[in-house]
PDB file of C-alpha atoms in Angstrom:
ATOM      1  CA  UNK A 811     145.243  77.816 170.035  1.00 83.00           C
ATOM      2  CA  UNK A 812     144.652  74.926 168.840  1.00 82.00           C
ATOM      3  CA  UNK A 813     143.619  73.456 164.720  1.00 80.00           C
ATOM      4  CA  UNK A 814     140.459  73.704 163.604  1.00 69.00           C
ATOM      5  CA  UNK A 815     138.499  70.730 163.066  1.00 50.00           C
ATOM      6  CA  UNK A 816     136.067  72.301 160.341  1.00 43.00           C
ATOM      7  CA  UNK A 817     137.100  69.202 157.682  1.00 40.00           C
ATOM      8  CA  UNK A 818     137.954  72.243 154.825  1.00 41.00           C
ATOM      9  CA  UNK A 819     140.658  70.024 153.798  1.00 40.00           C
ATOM     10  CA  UNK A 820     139.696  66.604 153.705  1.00 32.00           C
ATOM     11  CA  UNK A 821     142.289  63.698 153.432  1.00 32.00           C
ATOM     12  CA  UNK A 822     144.623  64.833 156.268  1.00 32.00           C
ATOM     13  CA  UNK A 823     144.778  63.685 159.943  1.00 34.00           C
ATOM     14  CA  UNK A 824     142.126  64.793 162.720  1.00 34.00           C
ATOM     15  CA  UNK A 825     142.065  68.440 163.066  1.00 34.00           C
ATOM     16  CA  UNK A 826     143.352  69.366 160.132  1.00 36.00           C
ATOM     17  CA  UNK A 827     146.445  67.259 159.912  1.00 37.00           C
ATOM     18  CA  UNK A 828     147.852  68.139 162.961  1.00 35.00           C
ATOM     19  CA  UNK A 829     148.931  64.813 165.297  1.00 31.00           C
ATOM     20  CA  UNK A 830     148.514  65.543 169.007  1.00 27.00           C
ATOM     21  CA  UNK A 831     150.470  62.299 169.835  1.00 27.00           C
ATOM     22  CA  UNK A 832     153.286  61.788 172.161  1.00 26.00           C
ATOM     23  CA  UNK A 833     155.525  62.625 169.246  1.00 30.00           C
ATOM     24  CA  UNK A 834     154.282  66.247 170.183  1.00 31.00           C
ATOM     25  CA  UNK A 835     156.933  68.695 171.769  1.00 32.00           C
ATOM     26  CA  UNK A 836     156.311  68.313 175.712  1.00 31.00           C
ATOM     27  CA  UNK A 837     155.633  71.614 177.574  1.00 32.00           C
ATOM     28  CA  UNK A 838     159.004  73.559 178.187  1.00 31.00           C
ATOM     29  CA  UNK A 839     160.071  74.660 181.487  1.00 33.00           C
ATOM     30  CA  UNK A 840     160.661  78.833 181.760  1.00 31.00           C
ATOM     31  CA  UNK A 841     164.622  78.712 180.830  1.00 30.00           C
ATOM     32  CA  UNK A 842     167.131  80.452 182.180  1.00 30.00           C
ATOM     33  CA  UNK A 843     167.667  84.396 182.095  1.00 28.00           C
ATOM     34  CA  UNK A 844     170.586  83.878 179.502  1.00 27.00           C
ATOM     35  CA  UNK A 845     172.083  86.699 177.365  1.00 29.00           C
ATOM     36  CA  UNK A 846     172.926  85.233 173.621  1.00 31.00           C
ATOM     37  CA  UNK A 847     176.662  84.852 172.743  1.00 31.00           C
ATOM     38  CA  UNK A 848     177.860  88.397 172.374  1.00 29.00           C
ATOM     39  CA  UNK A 849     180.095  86.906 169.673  1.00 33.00           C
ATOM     40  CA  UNK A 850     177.595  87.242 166.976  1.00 38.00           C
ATOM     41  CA  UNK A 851     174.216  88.718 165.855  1.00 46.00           C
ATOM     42  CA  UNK A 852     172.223  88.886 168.910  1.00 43.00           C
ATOM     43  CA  UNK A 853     169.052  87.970 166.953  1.00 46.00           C
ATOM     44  CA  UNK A 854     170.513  85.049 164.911  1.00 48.00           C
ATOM     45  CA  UNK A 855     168.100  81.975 165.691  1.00 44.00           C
ATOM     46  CA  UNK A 856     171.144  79.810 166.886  1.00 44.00           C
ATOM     47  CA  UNK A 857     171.363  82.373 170.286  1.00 45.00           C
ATOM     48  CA  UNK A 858     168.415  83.121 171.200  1.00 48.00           C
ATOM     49  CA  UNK A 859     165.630  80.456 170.228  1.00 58.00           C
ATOM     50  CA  UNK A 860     166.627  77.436 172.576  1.00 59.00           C
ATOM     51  CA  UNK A 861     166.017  80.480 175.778  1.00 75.00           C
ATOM     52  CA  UNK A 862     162.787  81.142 175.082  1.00 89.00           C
ATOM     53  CA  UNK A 863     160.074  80.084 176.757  1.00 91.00           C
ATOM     54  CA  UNK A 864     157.525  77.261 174.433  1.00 93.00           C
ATOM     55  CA  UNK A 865     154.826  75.704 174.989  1.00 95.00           C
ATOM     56  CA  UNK A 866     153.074  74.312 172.072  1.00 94.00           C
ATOM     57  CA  UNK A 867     149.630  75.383 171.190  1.00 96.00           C
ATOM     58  CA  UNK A 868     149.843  78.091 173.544  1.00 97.00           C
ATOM     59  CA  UNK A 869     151.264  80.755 171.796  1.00 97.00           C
ATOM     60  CA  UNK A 870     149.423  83.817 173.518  1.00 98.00           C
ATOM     61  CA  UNK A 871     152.152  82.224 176.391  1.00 98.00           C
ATOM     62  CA  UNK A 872     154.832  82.323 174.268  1.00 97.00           C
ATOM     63  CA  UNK A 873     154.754  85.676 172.905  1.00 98.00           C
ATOM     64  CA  UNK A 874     154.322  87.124 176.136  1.00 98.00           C
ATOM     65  CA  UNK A 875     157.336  85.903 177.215  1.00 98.00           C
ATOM     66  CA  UNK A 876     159.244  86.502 173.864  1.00 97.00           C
ATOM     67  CA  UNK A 877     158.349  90.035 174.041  1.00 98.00           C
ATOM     68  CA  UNK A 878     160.113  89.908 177.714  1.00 97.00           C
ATOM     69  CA  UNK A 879     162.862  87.869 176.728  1.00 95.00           C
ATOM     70  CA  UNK A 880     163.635  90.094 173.659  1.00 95.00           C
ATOM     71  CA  UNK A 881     163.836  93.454 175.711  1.00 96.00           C
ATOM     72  CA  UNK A 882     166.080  91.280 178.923  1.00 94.00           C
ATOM     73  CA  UNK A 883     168.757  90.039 176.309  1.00 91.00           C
ATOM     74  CA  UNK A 884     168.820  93.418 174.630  1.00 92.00           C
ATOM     75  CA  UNK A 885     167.595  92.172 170.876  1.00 92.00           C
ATOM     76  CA  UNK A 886     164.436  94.681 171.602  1.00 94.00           C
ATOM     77  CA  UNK A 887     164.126  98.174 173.868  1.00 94.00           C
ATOM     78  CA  UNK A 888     164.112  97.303 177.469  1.00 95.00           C
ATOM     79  CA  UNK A 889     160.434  98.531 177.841  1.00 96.00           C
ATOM     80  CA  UNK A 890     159.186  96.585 174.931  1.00 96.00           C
ATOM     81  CA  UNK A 891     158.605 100.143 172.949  1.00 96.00           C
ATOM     82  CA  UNK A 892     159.712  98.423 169.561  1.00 96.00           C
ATOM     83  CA  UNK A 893     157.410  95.228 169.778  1.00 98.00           C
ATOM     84  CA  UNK A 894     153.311  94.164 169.132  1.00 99.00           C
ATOM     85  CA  UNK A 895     151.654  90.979 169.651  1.00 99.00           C
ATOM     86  CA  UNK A 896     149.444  89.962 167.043  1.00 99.00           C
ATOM     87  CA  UNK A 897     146.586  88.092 167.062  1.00 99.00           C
ATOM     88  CA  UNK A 898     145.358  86.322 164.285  1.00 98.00           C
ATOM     89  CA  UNK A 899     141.919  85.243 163.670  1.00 97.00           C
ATOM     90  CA  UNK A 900     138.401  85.889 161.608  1.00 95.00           C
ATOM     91  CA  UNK A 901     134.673  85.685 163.156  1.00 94.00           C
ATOM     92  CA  UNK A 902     134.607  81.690 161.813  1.00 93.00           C
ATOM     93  CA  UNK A 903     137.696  80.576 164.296  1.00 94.00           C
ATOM     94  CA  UNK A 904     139.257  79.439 161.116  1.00 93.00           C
ATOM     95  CA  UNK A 905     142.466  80.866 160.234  1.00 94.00           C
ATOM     96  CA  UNK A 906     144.237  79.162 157.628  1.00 94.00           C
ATOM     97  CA  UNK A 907     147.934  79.500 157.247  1.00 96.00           C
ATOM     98  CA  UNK A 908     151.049  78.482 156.070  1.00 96.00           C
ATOM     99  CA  UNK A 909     154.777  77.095 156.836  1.00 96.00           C
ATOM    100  CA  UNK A 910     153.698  75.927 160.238  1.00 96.00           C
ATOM    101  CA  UNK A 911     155.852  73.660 162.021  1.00 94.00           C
ATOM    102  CA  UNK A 912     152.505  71.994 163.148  1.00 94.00           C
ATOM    103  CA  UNK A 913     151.249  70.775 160.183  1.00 94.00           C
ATOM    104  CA  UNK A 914     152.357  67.518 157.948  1.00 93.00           C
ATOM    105  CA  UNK A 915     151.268  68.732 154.342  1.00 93.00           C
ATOM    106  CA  UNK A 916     154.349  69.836 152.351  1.00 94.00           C
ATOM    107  CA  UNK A 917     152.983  73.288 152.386  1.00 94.00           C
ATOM    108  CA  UNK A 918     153.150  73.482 156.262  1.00 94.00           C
ATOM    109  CA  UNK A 919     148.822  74.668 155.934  1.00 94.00           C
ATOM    110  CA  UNK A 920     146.873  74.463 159.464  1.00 94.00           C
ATOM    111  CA  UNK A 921     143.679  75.980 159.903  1.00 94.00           C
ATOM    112  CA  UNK A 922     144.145  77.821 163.529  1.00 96.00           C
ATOM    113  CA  UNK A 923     141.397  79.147 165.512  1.00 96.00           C
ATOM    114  CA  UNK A 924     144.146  82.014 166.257  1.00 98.00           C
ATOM    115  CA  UNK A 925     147.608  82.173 166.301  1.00 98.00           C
ATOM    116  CA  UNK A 926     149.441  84.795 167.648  1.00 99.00           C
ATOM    117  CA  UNK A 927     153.104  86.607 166.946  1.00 99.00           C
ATOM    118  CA  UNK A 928     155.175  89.012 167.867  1.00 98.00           C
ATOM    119  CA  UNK A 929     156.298  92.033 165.229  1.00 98.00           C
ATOM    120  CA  UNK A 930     159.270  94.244 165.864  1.00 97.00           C
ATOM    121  CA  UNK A 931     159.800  97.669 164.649  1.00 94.00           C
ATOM    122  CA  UNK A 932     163.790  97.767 164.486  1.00 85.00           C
ATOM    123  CA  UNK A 933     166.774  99.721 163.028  1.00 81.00           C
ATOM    124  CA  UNK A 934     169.099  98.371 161.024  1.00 77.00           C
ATOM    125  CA  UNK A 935     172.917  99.200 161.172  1.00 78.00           C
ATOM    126  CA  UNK A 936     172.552 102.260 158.450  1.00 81.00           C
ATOM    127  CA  UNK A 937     169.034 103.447 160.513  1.00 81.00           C
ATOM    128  CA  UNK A 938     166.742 102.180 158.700  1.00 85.00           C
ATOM    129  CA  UNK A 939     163.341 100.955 159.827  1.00 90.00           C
ATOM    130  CA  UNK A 940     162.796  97.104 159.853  1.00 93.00           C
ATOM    131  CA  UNK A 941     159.687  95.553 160.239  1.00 96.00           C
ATOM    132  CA  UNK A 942     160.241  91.514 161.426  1.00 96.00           C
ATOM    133  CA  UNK A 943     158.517  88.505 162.573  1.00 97.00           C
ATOM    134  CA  UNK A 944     159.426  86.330 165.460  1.00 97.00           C
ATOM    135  CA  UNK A 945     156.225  83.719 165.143  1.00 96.00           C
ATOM    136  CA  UNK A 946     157.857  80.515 167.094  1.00 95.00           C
ATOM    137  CA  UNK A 947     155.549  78.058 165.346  1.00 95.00           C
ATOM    138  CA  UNK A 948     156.701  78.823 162.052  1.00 96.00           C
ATOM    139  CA  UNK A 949     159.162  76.632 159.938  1.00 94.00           C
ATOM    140  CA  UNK A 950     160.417  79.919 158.247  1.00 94.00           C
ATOM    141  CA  UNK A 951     163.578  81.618 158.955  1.00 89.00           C
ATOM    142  CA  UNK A 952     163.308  83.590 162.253  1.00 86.00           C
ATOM    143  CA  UNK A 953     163.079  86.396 162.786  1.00 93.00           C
ATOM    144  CA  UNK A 954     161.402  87.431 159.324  1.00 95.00           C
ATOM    145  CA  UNK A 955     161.147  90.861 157.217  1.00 96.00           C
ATOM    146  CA  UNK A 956     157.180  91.137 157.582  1.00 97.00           C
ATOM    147  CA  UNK A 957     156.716  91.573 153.866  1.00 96.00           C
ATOM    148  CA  UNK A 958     158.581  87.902 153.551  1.00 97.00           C
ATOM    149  CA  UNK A 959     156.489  86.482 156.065  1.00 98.00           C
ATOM    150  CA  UNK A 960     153.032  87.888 154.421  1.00 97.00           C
ATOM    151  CA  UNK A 961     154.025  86.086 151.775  1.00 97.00           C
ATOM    152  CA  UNK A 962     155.499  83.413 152.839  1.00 97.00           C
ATOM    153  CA  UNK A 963     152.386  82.375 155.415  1.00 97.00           C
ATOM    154  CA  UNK A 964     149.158  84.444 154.415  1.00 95.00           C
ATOM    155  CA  UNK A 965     148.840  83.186 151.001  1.00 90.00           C
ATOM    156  CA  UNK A 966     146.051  83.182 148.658  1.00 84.00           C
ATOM    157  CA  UNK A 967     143.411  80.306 149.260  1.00 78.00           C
ATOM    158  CA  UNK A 968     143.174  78.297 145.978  1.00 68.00           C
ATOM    159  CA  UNK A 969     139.764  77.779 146.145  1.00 63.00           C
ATOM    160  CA  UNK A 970     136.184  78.381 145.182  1.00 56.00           C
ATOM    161  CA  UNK A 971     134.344  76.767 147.597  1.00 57.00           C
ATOM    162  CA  UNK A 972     134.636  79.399 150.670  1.00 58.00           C
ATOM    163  CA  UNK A 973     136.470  82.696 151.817  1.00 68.00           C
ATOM    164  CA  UNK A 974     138.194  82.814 154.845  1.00 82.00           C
ATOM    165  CA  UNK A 975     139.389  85.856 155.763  1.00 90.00           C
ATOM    166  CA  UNK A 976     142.195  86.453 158.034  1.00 95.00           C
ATOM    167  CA  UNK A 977     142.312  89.603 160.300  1.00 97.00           C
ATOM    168  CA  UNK A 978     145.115  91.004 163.022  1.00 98.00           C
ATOM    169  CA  UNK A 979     144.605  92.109 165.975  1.00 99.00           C
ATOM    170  CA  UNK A 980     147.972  94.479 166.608  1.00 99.00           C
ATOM    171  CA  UNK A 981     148.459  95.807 170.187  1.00 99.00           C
ATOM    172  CA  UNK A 982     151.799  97.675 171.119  1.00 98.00           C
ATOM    173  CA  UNK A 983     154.053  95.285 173.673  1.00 99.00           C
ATOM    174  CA  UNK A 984     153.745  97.756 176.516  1.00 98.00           C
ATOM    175  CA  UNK A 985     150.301  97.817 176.887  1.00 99.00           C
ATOM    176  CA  UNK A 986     150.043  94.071 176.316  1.00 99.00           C
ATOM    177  CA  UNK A 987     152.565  92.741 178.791  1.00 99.00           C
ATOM    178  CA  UNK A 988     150.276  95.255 181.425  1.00 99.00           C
ATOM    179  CA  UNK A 989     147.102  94.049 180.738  1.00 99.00           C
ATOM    180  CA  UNK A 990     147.043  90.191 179.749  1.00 99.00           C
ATOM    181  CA  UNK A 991     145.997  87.701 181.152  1.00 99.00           C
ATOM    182  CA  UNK A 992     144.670  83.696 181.097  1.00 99.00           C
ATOM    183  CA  UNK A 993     143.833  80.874 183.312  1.00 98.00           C
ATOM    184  CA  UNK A 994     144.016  78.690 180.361  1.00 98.00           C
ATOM    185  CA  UNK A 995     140.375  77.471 180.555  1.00 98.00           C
ATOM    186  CA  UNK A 996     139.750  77.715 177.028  1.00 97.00           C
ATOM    187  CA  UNK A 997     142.002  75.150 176.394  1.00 97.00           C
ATOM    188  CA  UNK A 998     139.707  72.728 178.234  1.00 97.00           C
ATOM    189  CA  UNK A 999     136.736  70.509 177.011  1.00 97.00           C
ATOM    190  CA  UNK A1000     133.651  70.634 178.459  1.00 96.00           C
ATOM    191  CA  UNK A1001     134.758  68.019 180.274  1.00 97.00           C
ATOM    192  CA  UNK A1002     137.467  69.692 182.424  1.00 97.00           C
ATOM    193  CA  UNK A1003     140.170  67.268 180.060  1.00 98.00           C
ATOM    194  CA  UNK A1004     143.125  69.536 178.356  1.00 97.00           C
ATOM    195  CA  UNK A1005     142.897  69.781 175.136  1.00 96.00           C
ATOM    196  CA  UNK A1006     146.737  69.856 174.685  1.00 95.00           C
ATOM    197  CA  UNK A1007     149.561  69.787 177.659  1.00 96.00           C
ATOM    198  CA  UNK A1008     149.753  73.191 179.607  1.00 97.00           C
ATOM    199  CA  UNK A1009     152.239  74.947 180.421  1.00 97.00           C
ATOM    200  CA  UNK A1010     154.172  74.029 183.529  1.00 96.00           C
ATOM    201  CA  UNK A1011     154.829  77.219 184.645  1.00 97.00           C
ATOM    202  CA  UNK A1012     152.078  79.417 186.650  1.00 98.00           C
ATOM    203  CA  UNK A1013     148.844  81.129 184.434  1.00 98.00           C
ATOM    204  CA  UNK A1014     149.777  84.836 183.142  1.00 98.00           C
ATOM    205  CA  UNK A1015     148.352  87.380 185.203  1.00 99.00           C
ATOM    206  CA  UNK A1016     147.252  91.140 184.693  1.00 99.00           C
ATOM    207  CA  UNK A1017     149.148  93.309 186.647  1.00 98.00           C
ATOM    208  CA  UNK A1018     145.953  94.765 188.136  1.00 98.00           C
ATOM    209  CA  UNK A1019     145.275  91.497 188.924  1.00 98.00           C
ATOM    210  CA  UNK A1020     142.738  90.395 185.957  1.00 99.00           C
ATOM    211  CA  UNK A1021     142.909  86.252 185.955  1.00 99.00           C
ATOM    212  CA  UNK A1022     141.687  86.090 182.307  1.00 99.00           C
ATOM    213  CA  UNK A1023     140.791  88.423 179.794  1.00 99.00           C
ATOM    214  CA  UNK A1024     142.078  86.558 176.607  1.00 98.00           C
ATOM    215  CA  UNK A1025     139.004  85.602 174.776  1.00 98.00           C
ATOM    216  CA  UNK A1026     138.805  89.981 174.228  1.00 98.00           C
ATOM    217  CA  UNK A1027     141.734  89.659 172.333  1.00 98.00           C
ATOM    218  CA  UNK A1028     140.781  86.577 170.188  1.00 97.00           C
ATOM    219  CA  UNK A1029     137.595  87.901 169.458  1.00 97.00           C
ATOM    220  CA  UNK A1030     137.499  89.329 165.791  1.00 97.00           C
ATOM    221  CA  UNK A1031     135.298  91.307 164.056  1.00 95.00           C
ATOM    222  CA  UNK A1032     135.578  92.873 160.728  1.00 94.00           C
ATOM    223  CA  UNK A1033     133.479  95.512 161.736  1.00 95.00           C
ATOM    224  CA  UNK A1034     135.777  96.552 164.249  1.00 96.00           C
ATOM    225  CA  UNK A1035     138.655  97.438 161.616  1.00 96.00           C
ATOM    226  CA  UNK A1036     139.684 101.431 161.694  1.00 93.00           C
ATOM    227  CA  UNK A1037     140.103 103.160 158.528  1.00 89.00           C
ATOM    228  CA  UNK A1038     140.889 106.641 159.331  1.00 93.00           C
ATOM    229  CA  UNK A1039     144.763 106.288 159.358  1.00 94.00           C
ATOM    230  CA  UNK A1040     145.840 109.074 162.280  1.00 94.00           C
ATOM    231  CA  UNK A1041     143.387 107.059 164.197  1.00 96.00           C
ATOM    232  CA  UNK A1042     144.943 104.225 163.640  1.00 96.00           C
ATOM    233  CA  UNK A1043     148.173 104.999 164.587  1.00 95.00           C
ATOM    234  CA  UNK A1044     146.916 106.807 167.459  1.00 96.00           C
ATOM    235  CA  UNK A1045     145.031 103.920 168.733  1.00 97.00           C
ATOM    236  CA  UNK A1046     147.629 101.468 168.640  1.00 97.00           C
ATOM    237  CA  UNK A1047     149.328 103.308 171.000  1.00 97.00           C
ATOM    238  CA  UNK A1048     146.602 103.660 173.555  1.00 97.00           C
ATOM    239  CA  UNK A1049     143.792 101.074 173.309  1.00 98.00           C
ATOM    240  CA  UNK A1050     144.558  97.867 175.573  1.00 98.00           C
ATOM    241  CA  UNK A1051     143.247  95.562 172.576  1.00 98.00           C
ATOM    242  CA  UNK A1052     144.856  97.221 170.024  1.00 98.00           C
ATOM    243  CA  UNK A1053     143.440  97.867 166.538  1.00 98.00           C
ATOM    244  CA  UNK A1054     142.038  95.630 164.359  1.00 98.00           C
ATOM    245  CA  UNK A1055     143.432  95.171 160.271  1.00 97.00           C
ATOM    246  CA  UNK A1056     142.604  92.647 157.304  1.00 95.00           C
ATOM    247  CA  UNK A1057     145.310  91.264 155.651  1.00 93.00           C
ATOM    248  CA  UNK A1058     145.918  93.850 153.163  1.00 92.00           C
ATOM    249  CA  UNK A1059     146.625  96.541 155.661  1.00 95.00           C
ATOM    250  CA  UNK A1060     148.992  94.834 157.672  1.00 96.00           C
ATOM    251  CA  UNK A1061     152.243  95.818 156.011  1.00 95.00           C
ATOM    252  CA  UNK A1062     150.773  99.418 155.394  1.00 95.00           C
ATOM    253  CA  UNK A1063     150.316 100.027 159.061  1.00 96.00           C
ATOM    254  CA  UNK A1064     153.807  98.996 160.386  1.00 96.00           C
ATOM    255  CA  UNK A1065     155.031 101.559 157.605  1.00 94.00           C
ATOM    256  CA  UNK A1066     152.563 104.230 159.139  1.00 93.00           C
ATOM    257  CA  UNK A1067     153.821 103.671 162.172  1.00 92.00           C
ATOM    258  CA  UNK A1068     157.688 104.314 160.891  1.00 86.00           C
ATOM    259  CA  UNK A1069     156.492 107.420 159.236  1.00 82.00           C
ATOM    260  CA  UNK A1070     154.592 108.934 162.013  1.00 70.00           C
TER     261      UNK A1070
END
């Protein structure tokens, strides 16, 4: 992913305030396979962030390997049955949110041509269903209650001028960590040059051997968005690019998905 350079708000840096200087995080190496201190919550930021894999402005990468890392040190099932990466995006490229640790405006806005996060479908210690957000380039608390989150980083636009509509693309962990897969190219100018440091680890693979599929998952259309809400459900749990949602659906279908 990377911010988009559509000039919406004016005033900031290039691409919409975001600095790709040296001051930028340099690519992480995969870390160890470490379990978080057993002394504590497992999920609590302070054990399990600094073993997860991050590379920023690559966070298709990342959530791959959060979904992984969350099921190896036991915070999510060990097949990943709990977890969906989402994709965020619209048909402009131009997804504008908020609190990201990215951006240099107090509010934390960039304008994204996708982002991507992982939610988890979790119980709590009296059974109850918990929907939360692990999104690694937010400056929020982490991981999130998804209602806190909406709030928190899809807000209203405070303006006029355009619409920008932000849509998710939600596809179960399973299916996802099966069929993925990118060589990375679209992170490259037509001149070959990077458009921000890759990853130094190896390109993520399907496992039927795909080398790079991920422009079908950033690829948004509102016309694509299921209303029937057994269908829904139903696809979620079977289509390899999910199922498609605006903004005002998101919550609904994570509480669907509890209920069914």
């Amino acid at each position: 992913m990377v911010p988009s350079d559509s000039g919406i708000w004016k005033g900031e840096e290039e691409r919409s305030g975001v600095s790709f200087s040296s001051g930028s995080p340099s690519p992480a190496p995969s870390p160890p396979l470490l379990y978080p201190n057993l002394g504590g919550d497992p999920s609590a930021p302070q054990f399990v962030t600094p073993s997860f894999t991050y590379t920023p402005f690559y966070c298709e990468e990342n959530v791959y390997f959060l979904c992984k890392k969350l099921s190896l040190f036991g915070i999510a099932d060990p097949k990943s049955n709990d977890l969906f990466a989402v994709f965020i995006s619209n048909e402009e490229k131009q997804v504008p949110l908020f609190r990201q640790k990215a951006s240099k405006r107090v509010d934390g806005l960039v304008v994204w041509d996708y982002h991507v996060i992982c939610i988890q479908s979790r119980r709590d210690g009296e059974g109850r269903v918990k929907h939360v957000v692990w999104d690694l380039d937010s400056n929020l608390p982490f991981p999130l209650d998804l209602s806190d989150y909406m709030a928190e980083t899809i807000r209203p636009l405070l303006s006029s001028s355009f619409t920008l509509d932000r849509y998710f693309r939600v596809i179960h962990a399973p299916i996802f960590l099966q069929s993925f897969a990118s060589d990375r190219s679209h992170m490259k100018d037509p001149s070959g040059n990077w458009l921000c440091p890759p990853p130094n680890y190896d390109p993520v693979v399907a496992e039927d051997g795909t080398a790079n599929n991920i422009n079908e998952y950033i690829q948004i259309h509102a016309t694509d968005q299921i209303t029937d809400r057994s269908l829904l459900v139903d696809s979620l749990f079977s289509r390899k690019l999910g199922v498609i949602v605006g903004e005002e659906k998101l919550v609904d279908l994570f509480s669907w998905i509890s209920s069914s």
